[in-house]
Coordinates of C-alpha atoms in Angstrom, one line a residue:
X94 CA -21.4 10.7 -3.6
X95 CA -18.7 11.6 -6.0
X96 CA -18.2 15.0 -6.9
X97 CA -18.9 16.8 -10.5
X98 CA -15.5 16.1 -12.4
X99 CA -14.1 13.3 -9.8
X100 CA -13.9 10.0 -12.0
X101 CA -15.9 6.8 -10.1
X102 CA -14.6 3.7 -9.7
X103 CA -17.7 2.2 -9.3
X104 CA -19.7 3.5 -11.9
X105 CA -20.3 2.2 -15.4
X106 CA -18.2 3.3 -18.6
X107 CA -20.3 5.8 -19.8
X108 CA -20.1 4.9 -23.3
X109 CA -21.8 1.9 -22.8
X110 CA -25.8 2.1 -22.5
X111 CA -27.5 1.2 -19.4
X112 CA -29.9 -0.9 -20.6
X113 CA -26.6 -3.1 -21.7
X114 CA -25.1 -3.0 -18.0
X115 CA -28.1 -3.9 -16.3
X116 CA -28.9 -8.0 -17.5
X117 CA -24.8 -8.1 -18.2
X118 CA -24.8 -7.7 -13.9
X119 CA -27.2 -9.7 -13.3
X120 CA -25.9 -12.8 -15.1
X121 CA -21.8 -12.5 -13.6
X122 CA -23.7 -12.4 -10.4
X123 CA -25.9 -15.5 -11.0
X124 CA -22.7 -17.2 -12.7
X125 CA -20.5 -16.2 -10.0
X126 CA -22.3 -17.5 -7.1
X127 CA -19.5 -17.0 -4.4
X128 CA -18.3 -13.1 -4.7
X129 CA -18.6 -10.2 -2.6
X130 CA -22.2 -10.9 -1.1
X131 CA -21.1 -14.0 0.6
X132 CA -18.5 -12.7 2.7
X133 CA -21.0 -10.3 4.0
X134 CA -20.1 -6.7 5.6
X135 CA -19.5 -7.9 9.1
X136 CA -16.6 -10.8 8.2
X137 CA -14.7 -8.5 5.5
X138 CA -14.7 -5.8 8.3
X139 CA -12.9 -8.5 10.1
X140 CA -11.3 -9.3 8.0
X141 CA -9.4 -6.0 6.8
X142 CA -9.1 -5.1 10.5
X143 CA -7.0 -8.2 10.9
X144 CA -5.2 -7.9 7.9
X145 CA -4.1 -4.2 8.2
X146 CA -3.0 -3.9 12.0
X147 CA -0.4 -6.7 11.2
X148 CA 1.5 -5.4 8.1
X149 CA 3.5 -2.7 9.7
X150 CA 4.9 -4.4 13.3
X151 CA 7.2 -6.4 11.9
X152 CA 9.1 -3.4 9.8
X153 CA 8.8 -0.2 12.4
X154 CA 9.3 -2.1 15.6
X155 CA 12.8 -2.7 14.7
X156 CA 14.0 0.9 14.4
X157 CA 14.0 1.7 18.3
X158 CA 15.5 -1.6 18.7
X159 CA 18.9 -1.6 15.8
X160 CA 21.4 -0.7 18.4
X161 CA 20.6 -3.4 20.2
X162 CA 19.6 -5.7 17.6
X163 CA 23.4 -4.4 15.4
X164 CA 25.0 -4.7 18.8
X165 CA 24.1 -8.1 19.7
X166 CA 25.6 -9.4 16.2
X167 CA 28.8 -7.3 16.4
X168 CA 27.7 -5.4 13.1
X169 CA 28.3 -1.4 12.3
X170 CA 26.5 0.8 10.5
X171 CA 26.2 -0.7 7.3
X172 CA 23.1 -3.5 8.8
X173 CA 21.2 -0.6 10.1
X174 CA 20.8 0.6 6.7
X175 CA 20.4 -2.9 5.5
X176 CA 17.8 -3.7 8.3
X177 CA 16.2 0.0 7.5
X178 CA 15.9 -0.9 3.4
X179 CA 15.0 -4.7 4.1
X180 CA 11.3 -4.2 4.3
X181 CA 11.2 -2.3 1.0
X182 CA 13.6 -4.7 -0.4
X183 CA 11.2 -7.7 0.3
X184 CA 7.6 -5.6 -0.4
X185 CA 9.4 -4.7 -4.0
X186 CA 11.1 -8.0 -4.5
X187 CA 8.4 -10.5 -3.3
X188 CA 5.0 -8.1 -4.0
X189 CA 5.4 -8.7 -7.9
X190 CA 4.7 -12.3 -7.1
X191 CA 1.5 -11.7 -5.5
X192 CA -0.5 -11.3 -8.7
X193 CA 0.9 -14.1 -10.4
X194 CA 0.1 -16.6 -7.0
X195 CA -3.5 -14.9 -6.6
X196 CA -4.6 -16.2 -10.3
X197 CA -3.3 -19.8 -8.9
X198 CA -4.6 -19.7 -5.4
X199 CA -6.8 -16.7 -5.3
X200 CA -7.0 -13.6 -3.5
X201 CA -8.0 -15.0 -0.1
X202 CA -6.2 -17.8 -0.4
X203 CA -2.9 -15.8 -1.0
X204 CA -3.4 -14.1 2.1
X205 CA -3.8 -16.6 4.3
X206 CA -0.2 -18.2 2.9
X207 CA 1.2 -14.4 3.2
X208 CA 0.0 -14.3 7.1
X209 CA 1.2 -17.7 7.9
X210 CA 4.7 -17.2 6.5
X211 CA 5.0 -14.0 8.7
X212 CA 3.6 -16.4 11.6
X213 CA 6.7 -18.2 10.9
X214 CA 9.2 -15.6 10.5
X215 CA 8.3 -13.5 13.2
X216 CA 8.2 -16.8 16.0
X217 CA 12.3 -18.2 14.2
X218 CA 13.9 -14.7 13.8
X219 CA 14.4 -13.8 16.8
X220 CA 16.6 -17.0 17.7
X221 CA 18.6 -16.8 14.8
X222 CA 22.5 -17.3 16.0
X223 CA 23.9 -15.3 13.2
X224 CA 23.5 -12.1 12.1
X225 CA 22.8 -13.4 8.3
X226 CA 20.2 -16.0 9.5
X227 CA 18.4 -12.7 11.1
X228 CA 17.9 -11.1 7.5
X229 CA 17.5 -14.6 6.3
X230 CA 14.4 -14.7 8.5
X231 CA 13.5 -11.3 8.7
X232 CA 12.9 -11.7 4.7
X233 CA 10.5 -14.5 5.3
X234 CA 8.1 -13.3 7.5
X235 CA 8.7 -10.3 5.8
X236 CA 7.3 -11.9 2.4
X237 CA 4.0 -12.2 4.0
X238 CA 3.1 -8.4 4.1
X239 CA 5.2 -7.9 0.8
X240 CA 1.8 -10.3 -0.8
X241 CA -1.0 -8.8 1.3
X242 CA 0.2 -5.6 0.4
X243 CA -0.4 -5.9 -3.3
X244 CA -3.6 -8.4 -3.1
X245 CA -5.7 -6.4 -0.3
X246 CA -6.6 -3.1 -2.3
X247 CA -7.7 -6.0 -5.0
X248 CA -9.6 -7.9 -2.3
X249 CA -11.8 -5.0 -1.2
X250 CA -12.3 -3.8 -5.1
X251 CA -13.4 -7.0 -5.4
X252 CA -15.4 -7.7 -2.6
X253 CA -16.2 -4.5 -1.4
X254 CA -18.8 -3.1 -3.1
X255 CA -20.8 0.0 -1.9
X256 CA -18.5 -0.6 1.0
X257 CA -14.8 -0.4 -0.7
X258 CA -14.6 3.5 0.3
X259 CA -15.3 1.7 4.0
X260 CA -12.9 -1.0 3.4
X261 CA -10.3 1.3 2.3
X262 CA -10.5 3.9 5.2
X263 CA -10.1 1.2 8.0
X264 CA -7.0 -0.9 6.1
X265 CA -5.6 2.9 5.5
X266 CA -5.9 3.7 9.2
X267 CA -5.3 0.4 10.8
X268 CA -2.2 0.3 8.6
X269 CA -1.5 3.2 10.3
X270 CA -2.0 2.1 13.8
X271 CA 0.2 -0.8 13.6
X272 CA 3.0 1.2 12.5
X273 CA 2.4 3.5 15.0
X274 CA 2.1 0.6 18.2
X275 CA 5.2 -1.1 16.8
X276 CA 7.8 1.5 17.8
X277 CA 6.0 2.6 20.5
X278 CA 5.9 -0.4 22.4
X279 CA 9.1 -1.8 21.0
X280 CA 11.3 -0.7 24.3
X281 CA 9.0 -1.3 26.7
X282 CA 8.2 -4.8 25.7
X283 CA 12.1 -5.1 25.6
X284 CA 12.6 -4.0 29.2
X285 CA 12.0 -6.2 32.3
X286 CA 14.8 -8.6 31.3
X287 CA 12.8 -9.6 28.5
X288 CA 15.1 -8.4 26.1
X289 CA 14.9 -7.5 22.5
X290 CA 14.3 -11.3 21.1
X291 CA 11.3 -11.4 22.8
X292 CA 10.1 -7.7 21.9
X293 CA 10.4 -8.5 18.1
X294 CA 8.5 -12.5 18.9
X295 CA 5.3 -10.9 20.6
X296 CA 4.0 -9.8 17.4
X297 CA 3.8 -13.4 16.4
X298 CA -0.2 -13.9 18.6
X299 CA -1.2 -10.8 16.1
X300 CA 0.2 -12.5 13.4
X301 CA -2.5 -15.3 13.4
X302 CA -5.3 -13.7 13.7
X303 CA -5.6 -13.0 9.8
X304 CA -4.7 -16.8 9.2
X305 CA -7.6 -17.9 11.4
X306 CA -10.3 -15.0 10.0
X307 CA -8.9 -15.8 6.6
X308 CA -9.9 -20.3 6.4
X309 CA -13.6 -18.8 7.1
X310 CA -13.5 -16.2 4.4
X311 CA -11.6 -18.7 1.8
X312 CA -14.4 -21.3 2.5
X313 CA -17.1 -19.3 1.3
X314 CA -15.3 -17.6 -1.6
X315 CA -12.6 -20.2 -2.7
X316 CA -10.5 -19.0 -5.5
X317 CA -11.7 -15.6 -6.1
X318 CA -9.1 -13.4 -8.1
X319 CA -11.2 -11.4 -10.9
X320 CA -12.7 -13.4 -13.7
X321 CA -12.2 -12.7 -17.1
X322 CA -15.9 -11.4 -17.0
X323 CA -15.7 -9.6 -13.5
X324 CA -16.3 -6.0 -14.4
X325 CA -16.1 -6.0 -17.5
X326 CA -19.2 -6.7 -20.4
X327 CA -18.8 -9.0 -23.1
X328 CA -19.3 -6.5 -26.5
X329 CA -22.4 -9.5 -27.4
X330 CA -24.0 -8.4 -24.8
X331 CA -25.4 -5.0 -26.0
X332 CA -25.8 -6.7 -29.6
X333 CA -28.6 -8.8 -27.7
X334 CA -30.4 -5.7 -26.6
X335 CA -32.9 -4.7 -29.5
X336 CA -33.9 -1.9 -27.7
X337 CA -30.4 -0.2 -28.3
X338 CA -29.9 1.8 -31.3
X339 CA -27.6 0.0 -34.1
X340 CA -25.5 3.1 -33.6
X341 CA -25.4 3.2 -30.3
X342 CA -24.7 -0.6 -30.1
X343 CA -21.5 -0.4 -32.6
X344 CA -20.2 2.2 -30.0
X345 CA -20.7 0.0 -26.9
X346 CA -19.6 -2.6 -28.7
X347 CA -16.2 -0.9 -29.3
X348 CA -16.1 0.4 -25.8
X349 CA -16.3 -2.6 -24.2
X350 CA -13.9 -4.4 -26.8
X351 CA -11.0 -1.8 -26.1
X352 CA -11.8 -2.5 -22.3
X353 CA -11.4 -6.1 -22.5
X354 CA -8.3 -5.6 -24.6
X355 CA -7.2 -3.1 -21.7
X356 CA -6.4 -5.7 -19.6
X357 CA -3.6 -6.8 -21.5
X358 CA -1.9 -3.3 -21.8
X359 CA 1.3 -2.9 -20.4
X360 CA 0.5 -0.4 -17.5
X361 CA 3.6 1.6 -18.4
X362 CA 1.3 3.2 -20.9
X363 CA -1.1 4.8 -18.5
X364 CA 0.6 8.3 -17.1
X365 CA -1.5 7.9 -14.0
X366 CA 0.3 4.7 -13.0
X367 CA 3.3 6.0 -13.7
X368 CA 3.4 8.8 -11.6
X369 CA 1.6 6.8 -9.0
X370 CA 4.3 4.5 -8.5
X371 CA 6.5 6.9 -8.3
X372 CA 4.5 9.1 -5.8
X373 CA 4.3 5.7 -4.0
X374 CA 8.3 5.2 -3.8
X375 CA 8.7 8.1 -3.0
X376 CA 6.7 8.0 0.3
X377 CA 7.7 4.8 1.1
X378 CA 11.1 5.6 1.0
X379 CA 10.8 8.5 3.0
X380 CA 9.1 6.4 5.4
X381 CA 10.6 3.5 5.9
X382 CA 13.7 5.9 6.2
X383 CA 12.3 7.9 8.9
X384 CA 11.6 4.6 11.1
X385 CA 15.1 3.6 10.7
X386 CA 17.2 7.0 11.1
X387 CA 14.6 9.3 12.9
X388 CA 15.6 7.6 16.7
X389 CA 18.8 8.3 16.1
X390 CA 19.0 11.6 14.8
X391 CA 16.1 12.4 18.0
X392 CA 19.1 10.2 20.7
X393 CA 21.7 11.9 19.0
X394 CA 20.1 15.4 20.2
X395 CA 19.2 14.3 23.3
X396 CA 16.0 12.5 23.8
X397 CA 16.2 8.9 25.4
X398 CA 15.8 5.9 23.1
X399 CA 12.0 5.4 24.8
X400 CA 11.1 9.1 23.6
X401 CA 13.0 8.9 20.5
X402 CA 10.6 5.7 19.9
X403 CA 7.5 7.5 21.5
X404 CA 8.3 9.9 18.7
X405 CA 8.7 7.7 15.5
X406 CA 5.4 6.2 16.7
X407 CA 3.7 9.9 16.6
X408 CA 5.0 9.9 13.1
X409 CA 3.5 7.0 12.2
X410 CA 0.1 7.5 14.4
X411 CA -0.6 11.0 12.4
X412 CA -1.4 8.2 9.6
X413 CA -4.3 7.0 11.4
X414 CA -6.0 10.5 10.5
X415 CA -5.0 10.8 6.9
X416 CA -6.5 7.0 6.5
X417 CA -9.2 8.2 8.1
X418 CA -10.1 11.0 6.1
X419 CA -8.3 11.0 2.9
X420 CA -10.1 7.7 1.1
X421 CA -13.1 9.9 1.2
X422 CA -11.1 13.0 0.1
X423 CA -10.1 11.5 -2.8
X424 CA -14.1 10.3 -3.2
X425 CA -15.1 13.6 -3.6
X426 CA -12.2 16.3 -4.3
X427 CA -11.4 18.0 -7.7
X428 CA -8.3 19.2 -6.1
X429 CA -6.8 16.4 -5.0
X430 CA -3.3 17.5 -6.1
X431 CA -3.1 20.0 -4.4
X432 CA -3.3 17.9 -1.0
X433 CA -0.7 15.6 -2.2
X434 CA 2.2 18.2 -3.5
X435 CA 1.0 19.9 0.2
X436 CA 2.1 16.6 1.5
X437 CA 5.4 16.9 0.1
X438 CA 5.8 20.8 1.4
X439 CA 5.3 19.4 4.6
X440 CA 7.8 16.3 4.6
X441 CA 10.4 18.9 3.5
X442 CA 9.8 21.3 6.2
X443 CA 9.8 18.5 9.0
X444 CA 13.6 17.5 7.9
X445 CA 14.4 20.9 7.7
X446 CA 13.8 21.5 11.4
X447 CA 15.4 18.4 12.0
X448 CA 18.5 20.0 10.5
X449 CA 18.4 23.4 12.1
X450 CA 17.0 22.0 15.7
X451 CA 16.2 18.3 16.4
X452 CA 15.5 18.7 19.9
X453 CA 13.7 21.8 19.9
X454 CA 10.1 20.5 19.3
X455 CA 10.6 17.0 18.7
X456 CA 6.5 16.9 19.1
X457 CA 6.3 19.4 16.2
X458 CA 8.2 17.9 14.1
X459 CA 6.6 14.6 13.9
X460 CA 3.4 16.6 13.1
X461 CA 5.2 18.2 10.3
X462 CA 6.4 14.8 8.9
X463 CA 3.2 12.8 9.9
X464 CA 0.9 14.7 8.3
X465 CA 3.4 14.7 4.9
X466 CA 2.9 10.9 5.5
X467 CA -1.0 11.5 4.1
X468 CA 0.7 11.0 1.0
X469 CA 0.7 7.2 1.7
X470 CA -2.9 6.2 2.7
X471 CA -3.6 8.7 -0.4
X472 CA -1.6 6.6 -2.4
X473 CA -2.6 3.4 -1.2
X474 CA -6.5 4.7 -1.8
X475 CA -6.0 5.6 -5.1
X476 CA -5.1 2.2 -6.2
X477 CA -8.6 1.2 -6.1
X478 CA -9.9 4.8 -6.5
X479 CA -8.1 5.2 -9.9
X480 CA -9.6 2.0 -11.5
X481 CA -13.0 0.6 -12.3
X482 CA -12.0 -3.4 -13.3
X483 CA -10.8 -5.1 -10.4
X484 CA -9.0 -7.2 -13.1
X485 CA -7.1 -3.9 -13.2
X486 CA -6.8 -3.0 -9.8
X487 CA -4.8 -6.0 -9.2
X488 CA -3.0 -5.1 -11.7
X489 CA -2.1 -1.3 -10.3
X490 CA -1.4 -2.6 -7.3
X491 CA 0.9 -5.1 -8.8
X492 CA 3.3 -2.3 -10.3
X493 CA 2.6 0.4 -7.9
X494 CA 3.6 -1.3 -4.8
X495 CA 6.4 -4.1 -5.6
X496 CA 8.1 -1.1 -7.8
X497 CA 7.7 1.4 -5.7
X498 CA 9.0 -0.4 -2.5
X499 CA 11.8 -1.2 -4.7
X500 CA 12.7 2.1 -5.0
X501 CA 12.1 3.4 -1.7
X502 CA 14.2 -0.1 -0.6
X503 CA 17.4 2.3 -2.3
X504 CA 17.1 5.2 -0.2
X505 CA 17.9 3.6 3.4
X506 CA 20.7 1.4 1.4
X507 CA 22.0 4.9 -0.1
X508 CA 22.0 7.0 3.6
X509 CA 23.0 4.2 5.6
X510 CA 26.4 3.6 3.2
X511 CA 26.6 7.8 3.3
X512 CA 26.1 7.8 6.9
X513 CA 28.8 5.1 7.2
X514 CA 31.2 7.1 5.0
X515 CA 30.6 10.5 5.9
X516 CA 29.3 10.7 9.4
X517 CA 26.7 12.9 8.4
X518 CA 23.2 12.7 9.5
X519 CA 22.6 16.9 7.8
X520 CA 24.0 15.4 4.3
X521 CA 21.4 12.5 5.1
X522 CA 18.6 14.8 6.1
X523 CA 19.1 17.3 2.9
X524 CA 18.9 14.3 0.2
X525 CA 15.7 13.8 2.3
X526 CA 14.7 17.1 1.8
X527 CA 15.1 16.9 -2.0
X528 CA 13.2 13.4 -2.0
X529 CA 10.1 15.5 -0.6
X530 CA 9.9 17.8 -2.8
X531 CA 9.8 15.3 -5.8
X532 CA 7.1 13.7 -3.9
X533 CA 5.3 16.4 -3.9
X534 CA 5.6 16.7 -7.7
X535 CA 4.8 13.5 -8.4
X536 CA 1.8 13.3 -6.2
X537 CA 0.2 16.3 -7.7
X538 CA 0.8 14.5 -11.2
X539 CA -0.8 11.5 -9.8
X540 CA -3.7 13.1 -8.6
X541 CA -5.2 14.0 -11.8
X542 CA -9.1 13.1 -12.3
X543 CA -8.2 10.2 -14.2
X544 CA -8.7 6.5 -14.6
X545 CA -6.2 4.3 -15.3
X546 CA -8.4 2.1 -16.7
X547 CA -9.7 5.0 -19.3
X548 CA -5.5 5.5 -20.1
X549 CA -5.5 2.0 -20.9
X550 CA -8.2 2.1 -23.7
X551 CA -7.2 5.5 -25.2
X552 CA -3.8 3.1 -25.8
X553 CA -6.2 0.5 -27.4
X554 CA -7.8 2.7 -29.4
X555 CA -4.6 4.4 -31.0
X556 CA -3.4 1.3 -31.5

């Protein structure tokens, strides 16, 4: 149930009359014939369960591992940076291909390509002989989360349907739970003689679990990226409808023009997206920046490399919460903003104990900073949660993410070469500081009650 002022995704525009909606439905599902009904409930559960445990291993369970990863190549400072920014590099870089491969291959069909690259990657990278060849292959299996990252919020607007706020609250928290196992575990898997090689290949029997889940699903739903007529009405339609008013039908008629001509609007017009993608960097960068720099700041105070990793992983595993709760939060709240520039408060306060006392409370820390890290399952949630066309949603997710990875991709680049130069983890932790406070300020922006498909046709219709 949505509450009073909270816009719905899953609702009909409405300025179009229901008697319009009703046959319209009832034909794109007879026309369709393989959409969201014949995955059924049980297999996309599956399905996003396998999808979102694997798209964070790969990235965070090579933080507690860069010494020895750096060390092994005879590299300095400037590849933990590198190796830190990488995974935004590739989700920015490759993720604005995913939308562009879903119309050729479909949604499914994309991810199963995604999760078989990684496969790959994950299983060569570790025996590369040269420290390039490690990036080299880091970037390819890297590319498979860079696609699924973009196409999954699309895949559950699409086939989710009473079940997407479902959907997104287990790939939110599952996301979260492989990002939190991959640091944890990283050391010990690495210990035993086993070394670090084999710590960063084990993730390779996870890996293909989405590949195998994935064949079933694509054979019952083939190519299924959104139809031109997937959520939205043809404006004939209503004109077929005696029982509408002429008035009434010229209006609907209009509506559901603009919103087919939506689809063609550069999201750059819509406010909401725009702050979104930034809200969205700006997490990600903090994030991504926290996995790479937080073990050393924790090792430089003190803690061993295995706490410093136990740590990270609490970071990360206070994630598991906000996916848990924070799809439905956004579901019902009319003060959403007010969570997400909270969010920000809370990042800024983390890395300012980190400045005055690291060691002090290590455990309090990561709460601090975790539960700022809401700010990315709420952004991830609003992708779908901020559209109605799944046309659109695809769309969203094909700025907000490949953009704002790009941008977060900068900030490990950018500390990792001050680091290098200045030997300052403080001057490191107070651009942080300043990063959290714009997200903050863009996430209360982003929060608005508003659809980014409704900016979209307000652009139409001053056109």
């Amino acid at each position: 149930m949505t509450s009073p002022g909270t816009p719905s995704s899953s609702t009909p525009d409405p300025d179009l009359p229901a008697a319009s909606t009703r046959p319209a439905a009832s034909r794109r599902a007879a026309a369709s014939g393989r959409t969201a009904g014949a995955v059924g409930l049980a297999l996309a559960i599956v399905f996003v369960v396998t999808i979102s445990l694997n798209l964070r291993p790969a990235a965070s369970g090579l933080g507690p591992l860069m010494e020895d990863i750096t060390g092994a190549y005879g590299v300095g400072a400037w590849a933990d940076g590198l190796l830190t920014a990488l995974p935004c590099l590739c989700f920015g870089a490759f993720g604005l291909l995913a939308v562009p491969l879903s119309r050729r291959i479909g949604l499914t069909g994309t991810i199963v390509l995604a999760f078989s690259l990684l496969a790959i990657g994950l299983i060569l990278r570790p025996l590369s002989g040269s420290f390039g060849l490690f990036v080299l292959l880091s970037a390819v299996a890297l590319m498979g989360p860079s696609l699924v990252n973009v196409v999954t919020p699309a895949w559950v607007k699409h086939h989710g349907g009473r079940s997407t706020v479902l959907l997104m609250t287990a790939y939110s928290m599952l996301l979260s739970v492989g990002a939190a196992v991959g640091p944890a575990i990283a050391v010990p898997l690495a210990s035993g003689g086993s070394g670090w090689r084999f710590s960063l290949q084990a993730w390779t029997a996870l890996a293909v679990l989405p590949v195998l889940v994935g064949l079933v699903v694509l054979a019952k739903v083939g190519n299924d990226f959104p139809r031109a007529t997937d959520g939205v009405l043809p404006p004939e339609d209503t004109a077929s409808d005696p029982s509408v008013p002429d008035a009434a039908t010229e209006r609907a008629r209009a509506r559901t023009a603009a919103r087919v001509a939506a689809r063609s609007v550069p999201l750059h017009r819509s406010p909401t997206a725009l702050f979104l993608t930034l809200m969205f960097g700006l997490q990600s960068m903090n994030a991504y920046t926290q996995f790479g720099f937080l073990p050393q700041i924790l090792t430089d105070a003190g803690l061993s490399g295995a706490a410093a990793g136990a740590t990270v992983s609490q970071v990360a595993a206070w994630g598991m919460i906000g996916g848990l709760v924070m799809p439905t939060v956004i579901a019902r709240s009319q003060r959403l903003g007010v969570f997400a520039l909270a969010f920000g408060v809370l990042t800024a306060i983390g890395y300012l104990a980190l400045i005055i006392a690291p060691a002090a409370a290590p455990v309090a820390w990561a709460a601090l900073l975790g539960i700022g890290g809401f700010a990315f399952p709420t952004a991830i949630a609003m992708i779908p949660g901020r559209t109605r066309d799944p046309a659109i949603t695809a769309r969203l997710s094909g700025m907000v993410q490949p953009v704002g990875y790009l941008l977060a991709g900068i900030g490990p680049l950018v500390m990792g070469a001050l680091l290098q130069a200045t030997g300052s983890m403080t001057l490191v932790l107070w651009l942080l500081v300043g990063s959290a406070v714009l997200l903050g300020v863009a996430g209360w922006r982003a929060s608005a009650n508003r659809l980014v498909d409704d900016d979209l046709v307000d652009a139409v219709e001053r056109a």
